[in-house]
Amino acid sequence: MPPRGRSSVARKSLVQRSEIDEAQKSHNCQASAKHRLKPGDRRLKVYVNRAHDHYCAECGIKIIEADIAKLQELAGQLKGEQ
């Protein structure tokens, strides 16, 4: 019997550690060298092992939306909807 107040369901995540922050200096987006971030621009910061990758808002939104679609498709398959 699980302890009171705790769920017996394992809580795992397919989503890797990410956050939104501001560029401190100018640099290129890691998805496209054509996209240049300036100090103060919001960016998507994705942790990879002990380092992190930075993406401009345009590329970050595309990455997030593509991952949401993949997760929704997986959930649908698991529910037997597809």
C-alpha positions as MATLAB code, in Angstrom:
seq = 'MPPRGRSSVARKSLVQRSEIDEAQKSHNCQASAKHRLKPGDRRLKVYVNRAHDHYCAECGIKIIEADIAKLQELAGQLKGEQ';
ca = [
       0.000    0.000    0.000;
       1.464    3.420   -0.958;
       2.053    5.989    1.784;
      -0.842    8.362    2.422;
      -1.001   11.421    0.221;
       1.359    9.995   -2.372;
       0.488    8.582   -5.743;
       1.784    5.192   -6.764;
       2.085    6.439  -10.360;
       5.677    7.047  -11.498;
       6.249   10.676  -12.516;
       8.627   10.709  -15.473;
       8.978   13.369  -18.138;
       9.835   13.181  -21.814;
      10.544   16.920  -21.780;
      14.149   17.899  -21.179;
      15.104   20.777  -18.920;
      14.454   24.091  -20.667;
      13.764   27.694  -19.745;
      13.297   31.144  -21.244;
      15.963   33.739  -20.494;
      17.531   36.832  -22.044;
      20.672   36.963  -24.145;
      23.499   38.709  -22.277;
      25.557   39.284  -25.418;
      25.102   39.055  -29.178;
      25.313   35.590  -30.690;
      23.807   33.406  -33.394;
      20.847   31.108  -32.833;
      22.036   27.509  -32.654;
      19.344   26.399  -35.111;
      20.129   29.015  -37.757;
      23.206   31.218  -38.113;
      20.975   33.632  -40.072;
      19.191   34.456  -36.811;
      21.195   36.817  -34.623;
      20.292   37.412  -30.986;
      21.065   40.777  -29.414;
      21.485   41.556  -25.712;
      18.077   41.527  -24.028;
      16.407   39.295  -26.635;
      14.343   36.465  -25.150;
      15.597   33.021  -26.087;
      14.909   29.348  -25.433;
      17.643   27.767  -23.317;
      17.762   23.961  -23.561;
      20.055   22.009  -21.272;
      22.039   19.244  -22.981;
      24.060   17.161  -20.531;
      25.907   19.805  -18.501;
      25.884   22.440  -21.250;
      23.027   24.329  -22.892;
      21.911   25.431  -26.358;
      20.297   28.796  -27.104;
      17.604   29.374  -29.727;
      15.993   32.609  -30.904;
      12.278   33.105  -30.220;
      11.296   32.172  -33.794;
      13.194   28.864  -33.753;
      12.285   28.194  -30.119;
       8.565   28.458  -30.865;
       8.955   26.078  -33.823;
      10.797   23.562  -31.622;
       8.166   23.790  -28.863;
       5.221   23.467  -31.280;
       6.799   20.471  -33.055;
       7.417   18.737  -29.709;
       3.842   19.414  -28.542;
       2.538   17.819  -31.753;
       4.779   14.754  -31.225;
       3.620   14.372  -27.607;
      -0.057   14.729  -28.593;
       0.400   12.056  -31.270;
       2.040    9.698  -28.748;
      -0.782   10.301  -26.249;
      -3.364    9.607  -28.950;
      -1.643    6.349  -29.903;
      -1.495    5.283  -26.266;
      -5.208    6.031  -25.856;
      -5.914    3.982  -29.001;
      -7.171    6.979  -30.961;
      -4.798    6.508  -33.883;
];
